XYZ file of C-alpha atoms in Angstrom:
679
model
C 25.488 -72.493 37.298
C 25.957 -70.124 34.400
C 28.856 -67.817 33.810
C 26.979 -64.743 35.027
C 25.878 -66.403 38.287
C 29.393 -67.692 38.917
C 30.787 -64.253 38.333
C 28.291 -62.719 40.723
C 29.032 -65.319 43.384
C 32.743 -64.633 43.025
C 32.137 -60.913 43.401
C 30.046 -61.418 46.522
C 32.666 -63.727 48.024
C 35.398 -61.239 47.299
C 33.486 -58.301 48.752
C 32.213 -60.340 51.687
C 28.606 -59.415 51.149
C 25.911 -61.799 52.312
C 22.884 -59.825 51.026
C 20.885 -61.175 48.118
C 19.928 -57.765 46.668
C 21.626 -56.124 43.708
C 25.060 -54.664 44.345
C 26.647 -51.508 42.999
C 29.432 -52.838 40.768
C 32.209 -50.525 39.689
C 31.697 -51.356 36.020
C 28.293 -49.634 36.122
C 26.363 -52.795 35.296
C 23.383 -53.917 37.415
C 21.717 -57.264 37.009
C 18.022 -56.691 36.396
C 17.138 -60.271 37.320
C 17.696 -59.503 41.023
C 14.933 -56.791 41.122
C 11.568 -57.693 42.546
C 8.300 -57.450 40.525
C 7.205 -54.509 42.659
C 10.359 -52.657 41.718
C 9.730 -53.250 38.012
C 6.127 -52.042 38.313
C 7.203 -48.845 40.064
C 9.882 -48.324 37.447
C 7.403 -48.676 34.575
C 4.966 -46.319 36.288
C 7.653 -43.665 36.663
C 8.548 -43.940 32.977
C 4.987 -43.170 31.862
C 4.608 -39.590 30.539
C 1.558 -37.358 30.363
C 1.384 -37.612 26.580
C 2.537 -40.357 24.264
C 3.214 -39.158 20.723
C 1.226 -40.970 18.068
C 2.613 -42.451 14.903
C 0.902 -39.788 12.746
C 2.367 -36.985 14.845
C 5.791 -38.562 14.671
C 5.591 -38.875 10.862
C 4.317 -35.314 10.522
C 7.162 -33.966 12.641
C 9.613 -36.053 10.693
C 8.291 -34.614 7.406
C 8.525 -31.061 8.731
C 12.119 -31.620 9.821
C 12.909 -33.111 6.435
C 11.332 -30.139 4.635
C 13.286 -27.727 6.811
C 16.526 -29.573 6.080
C 15.810 -29.484 2.346
C 15.210 -25.743 2.461
C 18.428 -25.137 4.375
C 20.364 -27.263 1.907
C 18.839 -25.350 -0.996
C 19.835 -22.041 0.629
C 23.387 -23.289 1.154
C 23.622 -24.384 -2.474
C 22.407 -21.022 -3.705
C 24.816 -19.127 -1.494
C 27.665 -21.325 -2.686
C 26.701 -20.721 -6.325
C 26.658 -16.985 -5.769
C 30.015 -17.151 -4.004
C 31.540 -19.160 -6.857
C 30.120 -16.735 -9.391
C 31.755 -13.894 -7.503
C 35.035 -15.815 -7.471
C 34.817 -16.290 -11.240
C 34.098 -12.599 -11.746
C 37.113 -11.632 -9.620
C 39.342 -14.084 -11.462
C 38.134 -12.786 -14.824
C 38.840 -9.219 -13.770
C 42.383 -10.081 -12.760
C 42.996 -12.037 -15.941
C 41.713 -9.149 -18.049
C 44.545 -6.981 -16.712
C 47.022 -9.370 -18.395
C 50.687 -8.618 -18.957
C 50.501 -4.907 -18.077
C 49.316 -5.797 -14.623
C 52.305 -8.079 -13.925
C 54.685 -5.531 -15.432
C 53.379 -2.806 -13.163
C 53.874 -5.109 -10.190
C 57.477 -5.869 -11.206
C 58.185 -2.144 -11.663
C 56.837 -1.449 -8.192
C 59.013 -4.217 -6.703
C 62.088 -2.892 -8.529
C 61.496 0.669 -7.266
C 61.100 -0.689 -3.763
C 64.403 -2.592 -4.019
C 66.248 0.528 -5.281
C 64.926 2.547 -2.365
C 66.002 -0.150 0.116
C 69.521 -0.333 -1.371
C 69.882 3.463 -1.172
C 68.825 3.392 2.472
C 71.377 0.684 3.279
C 74.223 2.588 1.564
C 73.374 5.793 3.425
C 73.345 3.905 6.721
C 76.794 2.404 5.971
C 78.256 5.821 5.159
C 76.874 7.228 8.393
C 78.348 4.315 10.338
C 81.794 4.782 8.794
C 81.771 8.478 9.535
C 80.750 7.785 13.098
C 83.577 5.241 13.514
C 86.193 7.655 12.149
C 84.956 10.403 14.387
C 85.065 8.114 17.383
C 88.701 7.073 16.676
C 89.821 10.673 16.238
C 88.170 11.722 19.467
C 89.618 8.959 21.682
C 90.962 11.574 24.073
C 87.452 12.616 25.053
C 85.921 11.463 28.308
C 83.774 8.351 28.688
C 80.752 10.437 29.683
C 80.671 12.167 26.312
C 80.775 8.749 24.610
C 77.792 7.626 26.605
C 75.907 10.765 25.678
C 76.676 10.175 22.022
C 75.399 6.588 22.223
C 72.188 7.757 23.798
C 71.692 10.367 21.102
C 72.319 7.788 18.393
C 69.751 5.426 19.918
C 67.167 8.204 20.047
C 67.853 9.121 16.410
C 67.482 5.485 15.361
C 64.192 5.231 17.208
C 62.860 8.387 15.565
C 64.002 7.126 12.142
C 62.236 3.773 12.695
C 59.023 5.569 13.744
C 59.158 7.789 10.653
C 59.737 4.776 8.384
C 56.747 2.957 9.944
C 54.525 5.992 9.389
C 55.687 6.195 5.770
C 54.935 2.507 5.202
C 51.440 2.930 6.687
C 50.791 5.960 4.507
C 51.949 4.072 1.412
C 49.691 1.134 2.192
C 46.714 3.477 2.613
C 47.478 5.197 -0.684
C 47.850 1.813 -2.365
C 44.501 0.563 -1.087
C 42.700 3.753 -2.053
C 44.189 3.671 -5.555
C 43.213 0.035 -6.015
C 39.662 0.821 -4.889
C 39.390 3.766 -7.243
C 40.710 1.643 -10.106
C 38.086 -1.006 -9.490
C 35.365 1.668 -9.325
C 36.526 3.321 -12.522
C 36.651 0.033 -14.398
C 33.050 -0.654 -13.389
C 33.947 -4.220 -12.458
C 32.572 -6.342 -9.642
C 33.284 -5.724 -6.000
C 36.769 -7.024 -5.062
C 36.711 -10.530 -3.684
C 38.337 -9.465 -0.436
C 35.531 -6.981 0.211
C 32.917 -9.507 -0.794
C 34.360 -12.074 1.598
C 34.455 -9.473 4.362
C 30.958 -8.118 3.878
C 29.047 -11.247 2.899
C 29.256 -13.046 6.289
C 28.239 -9.855 8.102
C 25.297 -9.389 5.756
C 24.239 -13.005 6.120
C 24.588 -12.984 9.893
C 22.633 -9.728 10.179
C 19.815 -11.108 8.109
C 19.899 -14.468 9.860
C 19.788 -12.752 13.218
C 17.093 -10.162 12.559
C 15.227 -11.442 9.499
C 15.334 -15.208 9.745
C 12.035 -15.479 7.966
C 13.671 -13.864 4.927
C 16.658 -16.174 4.928
C 14.645 -19.384 5.009
C 13.298 -18.814 1.509
C 13.330 -21.407 -1.205
C 13.585 -19.281 -4.327
C 16.476 -17.786 -6.306
C 15.385 -14.199 -5.629
C 16.280 -14.384 -1.926
C 18.900 -11.634 -1.858
C 17.021 -9.570 -4.433
C 13.869 -9.618 -2.306
C 15.838 -8.706 0.817
C 17.485 -5.791 -0.958
C 14.145 -4.660 -2.372
C 12.561 -4.664 1.057
C 15.538 -2.878 2.599
C 15.572 -0.297 -0.204
C 11.839 0.361 -0.051
C 11.124 -0.944 -3.576
C 7.866 -2.639 -4.464
C 7.563 -6.318 -5.280
C 6.016 -6.788 -8.727
C 4.119 -9.680 -10.276
C 6.880 -10.254 -12.825
C 9.499 -10.671 -10.092
C 7.297 -13.055 -8.127
C 6.642 -15.239 -11.174
C 10.403 -15.727 -11.615
C 10.536 -17.702 -8.380
C 11.187 -21.454 -8.316
C 8.755 -23.152 -5.953
C 9.733 -26.662 -4.662
C 6.503 -28.427 -5.610
C 8.156 -31.861 -5.234
C 9.055 -31.078 -1.628
C 5.448 -30.179 -0.884
C 4.313 -33.470 -2.376
C 6.816 -35.453 -0.310
C 5.386 -33.822 2.822
C 1.811 -34.617 1.690
C 0.863 -30.932 1.463
C -0.157 -31.512 -2.154
C -1.118 -34.712 -3.918
C 0.522 -36.393 -6.879
C -2.314 -35.204 -9.122
C -1.737 -31.626 -7.984
C 1.969 -31.982 -8.751
C 1.251 -33.199 -12.290
C -1.116 -30.278 -12.938
C 1.401 -27.786 -11.553
C 4.177 -29.186 -13.744
C 1.966 -28.784 -16.802
C 0.963 -25.210 -15.919
C 3.993 -23.674 -14.183
C 6.618 -21.812 -16.263
C 4.614 -22.194 -19.475
C 3.750 -19.560 -22.060
C 0.510 -17.613 -21.962
C -0.955 -19.498 -24.923
C -0.150 -22.876 -23.356
C -1.728 -21.829 -20.053
C -4.821 -20.549 -21.841
C -5.226 -23.902 -23.609
C -4.875 -25.782 -20.302
C -7.480 -23.553 -18.633
C -9.881 -24.021 -21.526
C -9.515 -27.805 -21.285
C -9.631 -28.298 -17.507
C -9.844 -24.905 -15.788
C -11.706 -25.982 -12.604
C -9.014 -28.565 -11.828
C -6.276 -25.923 -11.824
C -8.462 -23.582 -9.765
C -8.935 -26.400 -7.237
C -5.159 -26.850 -6.987
C -4.665 -23.115 -6.352
C -7.377 -23.059 -3.668
C -5.846 -26.082 -1.871
C -2.385 -24.507 -1.853
C -3.667 -21.199 -0.455
C -5.593 -23.109 2.218
C -2.923 -25.642 3.311
C 0.420 -23.867 2.749
C 1.425 -20.800 4.759
C 4.846 -20.087 3.258
C 4.796 -16.479 2.130
C 6.641 -16.959 -1.180
C 4.394 -19.820 -2.226
C 1.280 -17.786 -1.429
C 2.656 -14.821 -3.381
C 3.451 -17.063 -6.342
C 0.013 -18.692 -6.478
C -1.776 -15.339 -6.110
C 0.362 -13.952 -8.931
C -0.637 -16.926 -11.117
C -4.339 -16.364 -10.396
C -4.051 -12.607 -10.954
C -2.292 -13.162 -14.271
C -4.989 -15.656 -15.278
C -7.848 -13.247 -14.453
C -6.117 -10.205 -15.945
C -5.799 -11.996 -19.284
C -9.499 -12.950 -19.217
C -11.750 -11.719 -16.363
C -14.462 -14.207 -17.401
C -12.272 -16.968 -15.971
C -13.530 -15.917 -12.525
C -16.530 -18.127 -13.309
C -14.233 -21.149 -13.011
C -14.247 -20.627 -9.237
C -18.015 -21.318 -9.246
C -17.934 -24.549 -11.239
C -20.125 -27.383 -9.949
C -17.063 -29.602 -9.482
C -15.900 -27.139 -6.775
C -19.198 -27.103 -4.886
C -17.527 -28.688 -1.836
C -14.678 -26.146 -1.831
C -14.829 -22.841 0.038
C -13.498 -20.605 -2.716
C -13.750 -17.390 -0.668
C -12.194 -18.162 2.697
C -8.502 -18.514 1.599
C -8.549 -15.041 0.008
C -10.416 -13.514 2.940
C -7.843 -15.027 5.297
C -4.832 -13.665 3.408
C -6.567 -10.304 3.143
C -6.067 -9.976 6.910
C -2.737 -11.791 7.429
C -0.438 -11.225 4.449
C 1.925 -8.457 3.403
C 0.802 -5.688 1.040
C 1.449 -7.711 -2.140
C -0.654 -10.587 -0.791
C -3.404 -8.251 0.451
C -3.595 -6.386 -2.862
C -3.830 -9.549 -4.956
C -6.293 -11.195 -2.557
C -8.558 -8.126 -2.647
C -8.587 -7.915 -6.455
C -9.144 -11.650 -6.922
C -11.838 -11.883 -4.238
C -13.692 -8.919 -5.780
C -13.727 -10.554 -9.206
C -14.764 -13.954 -7.822
C -17.621 -12.541 -5.743
C -18.866 -10.410 -8.637
C -18.769 -13.349 -11.052
C -20.902 -15.718 -8.999
C -23.971 -16.862 -10.972
C -27.371 -15.250 -10.521
C -30.271 -17.417 -9.462
C -33.972 -16.762 -9.663
C -34.194 -15.393 -6.110
C -30.795 -13.793 -5.816
C -27.098 -14.414 -6.105
C -25.864 -17.871 -5.246
C -22.534 -19.642 -5.498
C -21.064 -22.756 -7.090
C -24.265 -23.881 -8.725
C -26.210 -24.317 -5.492
C -29.873 -23.367 -5.193
C -30.834 -19.978 -3.885
C -32.519 -21.636 -0.884
C -29.169 -22.757 0.567
C -29.169 -20.520 3.655
C -25.719 -21.548 4.828
C -24.110 -20.607 1.532
C -25.931 -17.281 1.269
C -25.002 -16.351 4.824
C -21.409 -17.251 4.031
C -21.495 -14.956 0.986
C -22.925 -12.133 3.097
C -20.154 -12.608 5.638
C -17.524 -12.511 2.895
C -18.985 -9.302 1.433
C -19.124 -7.660 4.851
C -15.527 -8.641 5.589
C -14.369 -7.339 2.218
C -16.288 -4.056 2.652
C -14.838 -3.553 6.135
C -11.320 -3.969 4.755
C -11.990 -1.543 1.876
C -13.446 1.104 4.216
C -10.437 0.673 6.481
C -8.131 1.347 3.539
C -10.013 4.572 2.792
C -9.750 5.668 6.437
C -6.204 4.524 7.254
C -4.362 3.358 4.100
C -1.897 0.486 4.518
C 0.017 1.674 1.441
C 0.664 5.400 0.901
C -0.079 5.411 -2.834
C -1.997 2.263 -3.750
C -4.494 1.579 -0.953
C -7.048 4.258 -1.898
C -7.034 3.541 -5.690
C -7.366 -0.190 -4.971
C -10.276 0.335 -2.577
C -12.149 2.658 -4.970
C -11.550 0.301 -7.909
C -12.986 -2.670 -6.012
C -15.935 -0.617 -4.731
C -16.781 0.411 -8.302
C -17.232 -3.295 -9.043
C -18.976 -4.353 -5.834
C -21.501 -1.494 -5.552
C -23.439 -2.880 -8.515
C -25.182 -5.177 -6.030
C -27.943 -3.782 -3.853
C -26.782 -5.670 -0.760
C -23.345 -4.057 -1.051
C -24.868 -0.582 -1.472
C -26.975 -1.058 1.657
C -24.006 -2.346 3.687
C -21.752 0.445 2.412
C -24.228 3.166 3.456
C -24.798 1.501 6.838
C -21.049 1.374 7.469
C -20.897 5.147 6.831
C -18.637 4.721 3.839
C -20.256 7.371 1.605
C -18.527 10.226 3.405
C -15.153 8.589 2.665
C -15.705 9.006 -1.087
C -16.743 12.685 -1.147
C -13.244 14.173 -0.426
C -11.910 12.276 -3.454
C -14.191 14.242 -5.842
C -12.027 17.159 -6.933
C -10.561 18.394 -10.242
C -7.715 16.164 -11.438
C -4.788 16.752 -13.776
C -2.621 13.604 -13.926
C -3.737 10.386 -15.586
C -3.665 8.468 -12.315
C -5.761 11.073 -10.505
C -8.213 11.230 -13.440
C -8.754 7.474 -13.224
C -9.282 7.703 -9.458
C -11.747 10.577 -9.988
C -13.643 8.580 -12.623
C -13.951 5.495 -10.422
C -15.039 7.624 -7.432
C -17.772 9.295 -9.517
C -18.743 5.843 -10.775
C -19.250 4.743 -7.157
C -21.462 7.803 -6.506
C -23.462 7.030 -9.666
C -24.051 3.460 -8.457
C -25.122 4.802 -5.052
C -27.602 7.152 -6.763
C -29.793 4.106 -7.480
C -30.366 3.647 -3.733
C -32.874 6.056 -2.113
C -31.214 6.066 1.302
C -27.893 6.974 -0.312
C -29.587 9.832 -2.224
C -30.991 11.223 1.020
C -27.526 11.090 2.555
C -25.883 12.714 -0.496
C -28.413 15.578 -0.379
C -27.088 16.563 3.071
C -23.432 16.655 1.982
C -21.373 18.900 -0.281
C -21.212 16.327 -3.041
C -23.341 18.467 -5.403
C -20.979 21.498 -5.522
C -18.034 19.125 -6.000
C -19.712 17.305 -8.895
C -20.709 20.567 -10.574
C -17.210 21.983 -10.097
C -15.628 18.907 -11.702
C -18.046 18.700 -14.651
C -17.610 22.433 -15.311
C -13.845 22.154 -15.800
C -13.261 18.567 -16.929
C -12.451 17.675 -20.540
C -12.317 13.901 -20.019
C -15.367 12.461 -21.738
C -15.874 9.476 -19.430
C -15.709 11.701 -16.324
C -18.279 14.131 -17.744
C -20.559 11.256 -18.767
C -20.664 9.557 -15.368
C -21.239 12.889 -13.545
C -24.064 13.885 -15.901
C -25.703 10.487 -15.360
C -25.343 10.949 -11.593
C -26.913 14.416 -11.682
C -29.762 13.067 -13.796
C -30.494 10.439 -11.116
C -30.296 13.007 -8.292
C -32.494 15.606 -9.998
C -35.903 14.191 -8.877
C -34.895 14.815 -5.267
C -36.335 18.274 -4.480
C -33.393 19.428 -2.378
C -30.889 18.264 -5.004
C -32.827 19.919 -7.853
C -32.989 23.273 -6.090
C -29.294 23.052 -5.298
C -28.457 22.301 -8.947
C -30.351 25.385 -10.091
C -28.628 27.504 -7.432
C -25.234 26.286 -8.641
C -26.025 27.399 -12.177
C -26.238 23.926 -13.651
C -28.656 24.948 -16.487
C -26.021 27.304 -17.900
C -23.311 24.639 -17.495
C -25.440 22.088 -19.366
C -25.882 24.566 -22.210
C -22.117 25.034 -22.355
C -21.496 21.266 -22.352
C -23.978 20.725 -25.178
C -22.057 23.214 -27.309
C -18.916 21.061 -27.126
C -18.165 18.271 -29.596
C -18.666 14.953 -27.829
C -18.291 11.629 -29.611
C -20.259 9.617 -27.040
C -23.927 9.398 -27.989
C -24.879 8.306 -24.461
C -23.392 11.531 -23.103
C -25.364 13.692 -25.571
C -28.579 11.869 -24.682
C -27.887 12.282 -20.945
C -27.260 16.023 -21.409
C -30.584 16.427 -23.206
C -32.395 14.501 -20.483
C -30.719 16.572 -17.757
C -31.619 19.828 -19.526
C -35.275 18.804 -19.872
C -35.373 17.722 -16.244
C -33.956 21.040 -15.063
C -36.566 22.958 -17.085
C -39.379 20.906 -15.605
C -37.927 21.389 -12.151
C -37.827 25.154 -12.605
C -41.505 25.103 -13.663
C -42.647 22.991 -10.721
C -40.555 24.912 -8.221
C -42.254 28.188 -7.265
C -40.253 31.356 -7.718
C -40.458 32.351 -4.071
C -39.367 28.859 -2.906
C -36.348 29.116 -5.170
C -35.617 32.621 -3.906
C -35.965 31.475 -0.304
C -33.616 28.543 -0.925
C -31.088 30.906 -2.479
C -31.174 33.354 0.431
C -31.008 30.684 3.136
C -27.984 29.067 1.474
C -26.321 32.484 1.095
C -25.656 31.931 -2.621
C -27.017 35.257 -3.924
C -26.598 36.024 -7.602
C -28.283 38.137 -10.277
C -30.997 35.670 -11.232
C -33.946 37.144 -13.247
C -36.354 37.027 -10.299
C -34.428 39.757 -8.432
C -35.226 42.394 -11.051
C -38.632 41.032 -12.013
C -41.351 43.478 -10.810
C -43.974 40.737 -11.086
C -42.064 38.567 -8.635
C -42.029 41.330 -6.004
C -45.684 42.269 -6.493
C -46.859 38.643 -6.238
C -44.641 37.506 -3.347
C -44.142 40.644 -1.230
C -46.427 39.328 1.509
C -44.442 36.080 1.699
C -41.555 38.064 3.210
C -43.607 38.402 6.399
C -43.365 34.661 7.112
C -41.553 33.568 10.288
C -41.218 37.144 11.559
C -39.543 38.449 8.388
C -36.988 35.618 8.315
C -35.851 36.385 4.753
C -35.151 40.055 5.612
C -33.175 39.072 8.719
C -31.019 36.670 6.661
C -30.394 39.391 4.051
C -29.212 41.774 6.788
C -26.966 39.023 8.221
C -25.406 38.562 4.780
C -24.488 42.272 4.817
C -22.467 41.656 8.006
C -20.860 38.297 7.256
C -20.397 37.929 3.501
C -17.264 39.033 1.661
C -18.645 38.281 -1.807
C -19.296 41.569 -3.688
C -22.078 39.980 -5.758
C -23.908 38.704 -2.670
C -23.594 42.136 -0.983
C -24.880 43.989 -4.034
C -27.858 41.615 -4.467
C -28.731 41.861 -0.739
C -28.772 45.700 -0.884
C -30.900 45.638 -4.017
C -33.420 43.170 -2.524
C -33.799 45.362 0.590
C -34.473 48.361 -1.627
C -37.043 46.326 -3.587
C -38.792 45.323 -0.350
C -38.952 49.008 0.711
C -40.465 49.915 -2.635
C -43.150 47.198 -2.858
C -44.161 46.689 0.778
C -46.473 49.364 2.256
C -44.518 49.501 5.521
C -41.140 48.663 4.005
C -39.261 51.727 5.358
C -40.478 51.183 8.926
C -39.762 47.442 8.932
C -36.228 47.799 7.540
C -35.477 50.617 10.003
C -36.763 48.546 12.917
C -34.449 45.680 11.864
C -31.514 48.161 12.113
C -30.353 47.709 8.538
C -29.609 51.413 7.933
C -26.156 51.501 9.592
C -25.045 48.289 7.907
C -26.069 49.520 4.465
C -24.379 52.908 4.996
C -21.051 51.158 5.742
C -21.215 49.582 2.291
C -21.437 52.957 0.573
C -17.648 53.154 0.895
C -17.080 49.633 -0.460
C -14.316 49.194 -3.031
C -16.701 47.457 -5.443
C -18.703 49.930 -7.575
C -21.730 47.611 -7.889
C -21.974 47.282 -4.097
C -21.709 51.067 -3.662
C -24.387 51.711 -6.275
C -26.971 49.334 -4.758
C -26.187 50.473 -1.194
C -26.859 54.092 -2.285
C -30.157 53.036 -3.875
C -31.231 51.303 -0.671
C -30.398 54.390 1.463
C -32.287 56.672 -0.926
C -35.444 54.583 -0.687
C -35.002 54.246 3.068
C -34.764 58.039 3.617
C -36.881 59.479 0.829
C -39.451 56.759 0.259
C -40.144 54.722 -2.814
C -41.749 57.573 -4.811
C -38.966 60.145 -4.511
C -36.177 57.573 -4.700
C -37.585 56.254 -7.965
C -37.794 59.825 -9.273
C -34.124 60.426 -8.432
C -33.119 57.128 -9.994
C -34.860 57.963 -13.238
């Protein structure tokens, strides 16, 4: 019998138990050998859970916990370094005061001691006087003595209260003077204030902005203050960050090869980076794509996007590196399209610019645009490109409708559209998504450099759309023509004038656009532009082509059609046809079309228009109709134009009054007598 069995037998004998089952021992130990096999099976079944964690999941969780611990330790170290730096600054400030500071303190202590000694001496004198008075007045009653004691206690209490108030006032004055001294000296915040405010600041941020606290870069507090103050995060500030690449490698988020490439590239000069990209550019692009795809930490994404943006800004041709054959298995578009929807404004802006350059730089095949060296028959890749372009266009149109950033969303969207609209597929998608109407309000005279650039890029988008017939038909129904003419008439910026003239040249063959250009006085504007000294030969050639096109358009367009277009639009002016007798003799019967529609519109202009030129021309045309049409007086009278013309005889404009009088003369006297009076 072993020791354990003997012990159990002794316990059973002592307790008087005859059962063979396991007993509840006070020491908490239970012998498992006494349980039956059924009991063990039930116990094992109850211990089984619904999910057993795998070894890979356990290692992944362990790596995440380790990464989180490393980040927290890094934050603690940074905070401690900042705290120590503040301590050193406070110590240096105190040491800079030197001997004068200690002398001032000793003087203050000495003055305080003198005041205390004076107070004590005055109290002693008062006590002696009170004792002498009490001895001399021993014959007084005991009640008067009690009253005197009470009065003395009250006076002491009032004196103690006054002294406390004075001490409080002195302490307040002392603190305020010390604060003003520190402000005047321009030194750091006192250490006491820093110690008081820093925990509150940290706790507030930890409580409400935990995602900002768990950052692994030295610009933590600077970024928090920037976001709280409403300042913008710049590329230069982002590139000053320190990203823990080694930590990412230890957690298998990047490989050892990626780490070596990042160490070679990160924090190097521009010339060194350019040499590395020339030697092995696709490898570095592959590293950037993997990081944007696998890592979701905001600072790391910002840093990598800033690196790519800096790389492409220095040389936009490097966008071709994203389409190298070695990256044919990589989806170079999806990471940027993802962050375009999920990131903050800095991430969205950089993703949009980079994605626009990458998409525009993809190589051209025989049957269209393809990506990463694949054949143009790869349907899956082409459909993926179409999806990327549609997603990018949707985001750009959304920025024009409801900007995410008050100042930078619209310029960014227009800038990217000026690059993307060079492709026919993008032009078709942009017109189908009803994006043309979003550009028209942006065409207006500009004064500042920023607004001039936005105007130029907007007109560039319209010029690119003018190569698509459906877009031309849509533009003909909008007010884009008056806006373009208004801008080109007053602009002195050569590139703005050039792109508008090229746009008008493309729109001229459209009959409606050509008639509208002539109505807006574009031939005279072109003559004025040709008289100016332009250095761009392309602009001079475009002006000559536009002038020739306008002349041909005037020849092909009949005079009455032009006149009809002018009247129906309500843009009446003193064009030569109004005073041309041949025009009225040849086209007088055309006024009878559609139940004298032209005459009815002229009479409506007399009622509704406030333009003196339009009113004067309308009165003159009515008088010309009376003169050249056999039944002109009867027709105009039947249309009830007499009263409306007579009201204009009292118009403040002399030209309106003159032509209204001429119309009334011909209406009352007839064409023969009215012409005699006029002569």
